[in-house]
GROMACS .gro file of C-alpha atoms in nm:
model
  215
    1MET     CA    1  -1.044  -6.030  -5.707
    2SER     CA    2  -1.128  -5.908  -5.358
    3ALA     CA    3  -1.305  -5.570  -5.342
    4LYS     CA    4  -1.171  -5.316  -5.099
    5VAL     CA    5  -1.408  -5.127  -4.872
    6THR     CA    6  -1.315  -4.873  -4.609
    7LEU     CA    7  -1.553  -4.813  -4.319
    8TYR     CA    8  -1.515  -4.485  -4.128
    9VAL     CA    9  -1.653  -4.477  -3.773
   10ASP     CA   10  -1.643  -4.252  -3.465
   11TYR     CA   11  -1.683  -4.422  -3.130
   12ARG     CA   12  -1.889  -4.128  -3.008
   13SER     CA   13  -2.162  -4.196  -3.261
   14PRO     CA   14  -2.414  -4.463  -3.159
   15PHE     CA   15  -2.466  -4.535  -3.531
   16SER     CA   16  -2.101  -4.642  -3.550
   17TYR     CA   17  -2.190  -4.908  -3.291
   18LEU     CA   18  -2.516  -5.006  -3.459
   19VAL     CA   19  -2.351  -5.069  -3.799
   20LYS     CA   20  -2.116  -5.340  -3.677
   21GLU     CA   21  -2.337  -5.646  -3.744
   22GLU     CA   22  -2.403  -5.532  -4.100
   23ALA     CA   23  -2.038  -5.465  -4.149
   24TYR     CA   24  -1.945  -5.811  -4.024
   25ALA     CA   25  -2.209  -5.961  -4.248
   26LEU     CA   26  -2.068  -5.778  -4.547
   27ALA     CA   27  -1.722  -5.926  -4.481
   28ARG     CA   28  -1.883  -6.267  -4.436
   29ASP     CA   29  -2.107  -6.267  -4.740
   30PHE     CA   30  -1.875  -6.110  -4.995
   31ASP     CA   31  -1.512  -6.140  -5.109
   32VAL     CA   32  -1.416  -5.803  -4.961
   33THR     CA   33  -1.129  -5.659  -4.761
   34LEU     CA   34  -1.296  -5.437  -4.500
   35LEU     CA   35  -1.072  -5.172  -4.350
   36TRP     CA   36  -1.207  -5.003  -4.036
   37GLN     CA   37  -1.080  -4.646  -3.992
   38PRO     CA   38  -1.142  -4.382  -3.725
   39PHE     CA   39  -1.293  -4.053  -3.837
   40THR     CA   40  -1.354  -3.788  -3.572
   41ILE     CA   41  -1.668  -3.594  -3.670
   42ASP     CA   42  -1.746  -3.240  -3.576
   43LEU     CA   43  -2.014  -3.307  -3.314
   44GLN     CA   44  -2.013  -2.945  -3.197
   45GLY     CA   45  -2.085  -2.822  -3.546
   46ALA     CA   46  -2.346  -3.091  -3.610
   47TYR     CA   47  -2.539  -3.048  -3.286
   48GLY     CA   48  -2.511  -2.682  -3.187
   49GLY     CA   49  -2.177  -2.647  -3.006
   50GLU     CA   50  -2.095  -2.757  -2.656
   51VAL     CA   51  -2.373  -2.921  -2.448
   52GLU     CA   52  -2.450  -2.596  -2.259
   53GLU     CA   53  -2.463  -2.396  -2.585
   54ARG     CA   54  -2.735  -2.601  -2.764
   55THR     CA   55  -3.065  -2.442  -2.856
   56ASP     CA   56  -3.404  -2.606  -2.816
   57ARG     CA   57  -3.389  -2.703  -3.180
   58ASP     CA   58  -3.045  -2.858  -3.130
   59TRP     CA   59  -3.177  -3.061  -2.838
   60ARG     CA   60  -3.476  -3.184  -3.040
   61LYS     CA   61  -3.228  -3.304  -3.303
   62VAL     CA   62  -3.013  -3.479  -3.040
   63ARG     CA   63  -3.311  -3.642  -2.874
   64TYR     CA   64  -3.446  -3.771  -3.200
   65ALA     CA   65  -3.109  -3.914  -3.295
   66TYR     CA   66  -3.089  -4.104  -2.968
   67MET     CA   67  -3.448  -4.220  -2.999
   68ASP     CA   68  -3.370  -4.364  -3.341
   69ALA     CA   69  -3.051  -4.520  -3.214
   70ARG     CA   70  -3.234  -4.686  -2.921
   71ARG     CA   71  -3.504  -4.825  -3.149
   72LEU     CA   72  -3.238  -4.983  -3.368
   73ALA     CA   73  -3.038  -5.103  -3.064
   74ALA     CA   74  -3.348  -5.271  -2.921
   75ARG     CA   75  -3.346  -5.508  -3.216
   76HIS     CA   76  -3.021  -5.655  -3.082
   77ASN     CA   77  -3.097  -5.610  -2.709
   78TRP     CA   78  -2.818  -5.348  -2.689
   79ILE     CA   79  -2.821  -5.055  -2.455
   80ILE     CA   80  -2.764  -4.694  -2.573
   81ARG     CA   81  -2.738  -4.431  -2.299
   82GLY     CA   82  -2.682  -4.069  -2.399
   83THR     CA   83  -2.335  -3.936  -2.321
   84THR     CA   84  -2.297  -3.664  -2.053
   85LYS     CA   85  -2.042  -3.462  -2.253
   86ILE     CA   86  -1.865  -3.446  -2.584
   87PHE     CA   87  -1.571  -3.683  -2.546
   88ASP     CA   88  -1.230  -3.666  -2.711
   89PRO     CA   89  -1.208  -3.999  -2.899
   90THR     CA   90  -0.834  -3.984  -2.977
   91LEU     CA   91  -0.725  -4.259  -2.734
   92ALA     CA   92  -1.010  -4.492  -2.836
   93HIS     CA   93  -0.939  -4.429  -3.206
   94THR     CA   94  -0.569  -4.492  -3.157
   95GLY     CA   95  -0.665  -4.819  -2.988
   96MET     CA   96  -0.874  -4.908  -3.296
   97LEU     CA   97  -0.573  -4.861  -3.516
   98LEU     CA   98  -0.358  -5.085  -3.302
   99ALA     CA   99  -0.623  -5.352  -3.265
  100SER     CA  100  -0.700  -5.366  -3.638
  101GLN     CA  101  -0.335  -5.397  -3.730
  102THR     CA  102  -0.285  -5.674  -3.476
  103ASP     CA  103  -0.551  -5.926  -3.585
  104GLU     CA  104  -0.912  -5.938  -3.701
  105SER     CA  105  -1.025  -6.122  -3.391
  106VAL     CA  106  -0.839  -5.873  -3.171
  107PHE     CA  107  -1.007  -5.585  -3.347
  108ARG     CA  108  -1.353  -5.730  -3.315
  109CYS     CA  109  -1.310  -5.802  -2.947
  110TYR     CA  110  -1.179  -5.450  -2.886
  111HIS     CA  111  -1.443  -5.284  -3.097
  112ASP     CA  112  -1.740  -5.478  -2.965
  113THR     CA  113  -1.636  -5.448  -2.603
  114LEU     CA  114  -1.554  -5.079  -2.624
  115CYS     CA  115  -1.885  -4.996  -2.788
  116GLU     CA  116  -2.087  -5.200  -2.541
  117ARG     CA  117  -1.921  -5.056  -2.236
  118PHE     CA  118  -1.908  -4.696  -2.361
  119TRP     CA  119  -2.276  -4.688  -2.446
  120ARG     CA  120  -2.362  -4.835  -2.109
  121ARG     CA  121  -2.149  -4.557  -1.953
  122ASP     CA  122  -1.918  -4.820  -1.813
  123LEU     CA  123  -1.606  -4.693  -1.997
  124ASP     CA  124  -1.439  -4.354  -2.008
  125ILE     CA  125  -1.278  -4.337  -2.351
  126GLU     CA  126  -1.062  -4.046  -2.238
  127ASP     CA  127  -0.892  -4.269  -1.981
  128ALA     CA  128  -0.570  -4.403  -2.130
  129GLY     CA  129  -0.539  -4.673  -1.865
  130ALA     CA  130  -0.889  -4.800  -1.941
  131ILE     CA  131  -0.824  -4.817  -2.313
  132ARG     CA  132  -0.489  -4.986  -2.256
  133SER     CA  133  -0.652  -5.248  -2.034
  134LEU     CA  134  -0.919  -5.305  -2.292
  135LEU     CA  135  -0.658  -5.361  -2.563
  136ILE     CA  136  -0.473  -5.613  -2.350
  137GLU     CA  137  -0.804  -5.789  -2.277
  138ALA     CA  138  -0.868  -5.807  -2.651
  139GLY     CA  139  -0.520  -5.951  -2.720
  140ALA     CA  140  -0.315  -5.646  -2.820
  141GLU     CA  141   0.008  -5.529  -2.658
  142GLY     CA  142  -0.018  -5.255  -2.403
  143ARG     CA  143   0.338  -5.143  -2.472
  144ALA     CA  144   0.256  -5.083  -2.835
  145PHE     CA  145  -0.034  -4.857  -2.728
  146ASP     CA  146   0.198  -4.667  -2.494
  147GLU     CA  147   0.441  -4.602  -2.776
  148LEU     CA  148   0.166  -4.473  -3.006
  149ILE     CA  149   0.052  -4.229  -2.740
  150LEU     CA  150   0.390  -4.111  -2.607
  151SER     CA  151   0.539  -4.062  -2.952
  152GLY     CA  152   0.233  -3.880  -3.084
  153GLU     CA  153   0.212  -4.127  -3.367
  154GLY     CA  154  -0.146  -4.219  -3.278
  155VAL     CA  155  -0.264  -3.862  -3.304
  156ARG     CA  156  -0.076  -3.812  -3.632
  157ARG     CA  157  -0.223  -4.120  -3.789
  158CYS     CA  158  -0.575  -4.027  -3.681
  159ARG     CA  159  -0.534  -3.678  -3.831
  160THR     CA  160  -0.390  -3.818  -4.156
  161ILE     CA  161  -0.679  -4.061  -4.189
  162ALA     CA  162  -0.926  -3.779  -4.126
  163THR     CA  163  -0.766  -3.561  -4.396
  164GLU     CA  164  -0.769  -3.846  -4.646
  165ALA     CA  165  -1.132  -3.925  -4.561
  166GLU     CA  166  -1.241  -3.566  -4.620
  167GLU     CA  167  -1.059  -3.564  -4.953
  168ARG     CA  168  -1.268  -3.868  -5.045
  169GLY     CA  169  -1.586  -3.678  -4.956
  170VAL     CA  170  -1.655  -3.832  -4.615
  171PHE     CA  171  -1.859  -3.603  -4.384
  172GLY     CA  172  -2.025  -3.832  -4.135
  173VAL     CA  173  -2.028  -4.178  -3.982
  174PRO     CA  174  -2.064  -4.458  -4.045
  175THR     CA  175  -1.947  -4.425  -4.407
  176PHE     CA  176  -1.845  -4.708  -4.635
  177VAL     CA  177  -1.623  -4.622  -4.933
  178LEU     CA  178  -1.591  -4.864  -5.220
  179GLN     CA  179  -1.232  -4.816  -5.343
  180GLU     CA  180  -1.295  -4.934  -5.700
  181THR     CA  181  -1.548  -4.659  -5.775
  182GLY     CA  182  -1.489  -4.409  -5.494
  183GLU     CA  183  -1.857  -4.432  -5.406
  184LEU     CA  184  -1.974  -4.340  -5.058
  185PHE     CA  185  -2.247  -4.515  -4.869
  186TRP     CA  186  -2.337  -4.316  -4.555
  187GLY     CA  187  -2.530  -4.475  -4.277
  188SER     CA  188  -2.639  -4.830  -4.200
  189ASP     CA  189  -2.956  -4.778  -4.404
  190ARG     CA  190  -2.745  -4.753  -4.723
  191VAL     CA  191  -2.564  -5.088  -4.669
  192TRP     CA  192  -2.811  -5.263  -4.897
  193LEU     CA  193  -2.697  -5.034  -5.181
  194LEU     CA  194  -2.338  -5.141  -5.117
  195ARG     CA  195  -2.442  -5.504  -5.107
  196GLU     CA  196  -2.611  -5.465  -5.449
  197ARG     CA  197  -2.299  -5.303  -5.587
  198LEU     CA  198  -2.078  -5.587  -5.458
  199SER     CA  199  -2.313  -5.850  -5.592
  200GLY     CA  200  -2.318  -5.682  -5.933
  201THR     CA  201  -2.691  -5.621  -5.927
  202GLY     CA  202  -2.682  -5.250  -5.840
  203SER     CA  203  -2.697  -4.977  -6.104
  204GLN     CA  204  -2.374  -4.792  -6.169
  205PRO     CA  205  -2.358  -4.411  -6.123
  206ARG     CA  206  -2.337  -4.218  -6.448
  207CYS     CA  207  -2.090  -3.964  -6.311
  208GLN     CA  208  -1.725  -4.017  -6.227
  209ASN     CA  209  -1.572  -4.080  -5.882
  210GLY     CA  210  -1.903  -4.183  -5.722
  211CYS     CA  211  -2.071  -3.852  -5.811
  212GLN     CA  212  -1.888  -3.672  -5.530
  213ASN     CA  213  -1.827  -3.359  -5.735
  214GLU     CA  214  -2.173  -3.330  -5.892
  215ILE     CA  215  -2.495  -3.187  -5.756
   0.00000   0.00000   0.00000
């Protein structure tokens, strides 16, 4: 029986970009259904408010995060350039929903291309026309994207997903959730734990629901 795993990502997080190869490998190596879902994290709360409001400590935290991301990206010859502002990811996340419901190959093309261009600063994810063009390039229908935006359905779905994610205990990205146990695996450096669980070699938690309610 195929295991079900949900992966929550936010296109504004470089680590949501960096996890993709491990996520693809997970789907390749195991009998799993991998569902990619957008989760808009509170970047202001995590890194000291708007860019101009950050303290020296906040900036040290931001710089270290980017340093770590670049070290990991260098292993794949990927480029990570720091963003110049805190973007609204709603359009890009709506595009993710459309691409993933269209076809796996469409999603991967959309996801990979968006991440590569955004982190090179070659794509404005707040530009609806740019996201629409990228979806068409990946093989999705531009009209379907228009309908999601104009009707407000894209925003509603993103909010619903975020609410459900928080109820499951999700607080950051990337986060894998194993549906069978409710366990969370946050960050690409925890993927090996998920792989152990899927292979049946990992130890089971002694508490219920993935230990989310126990400290």
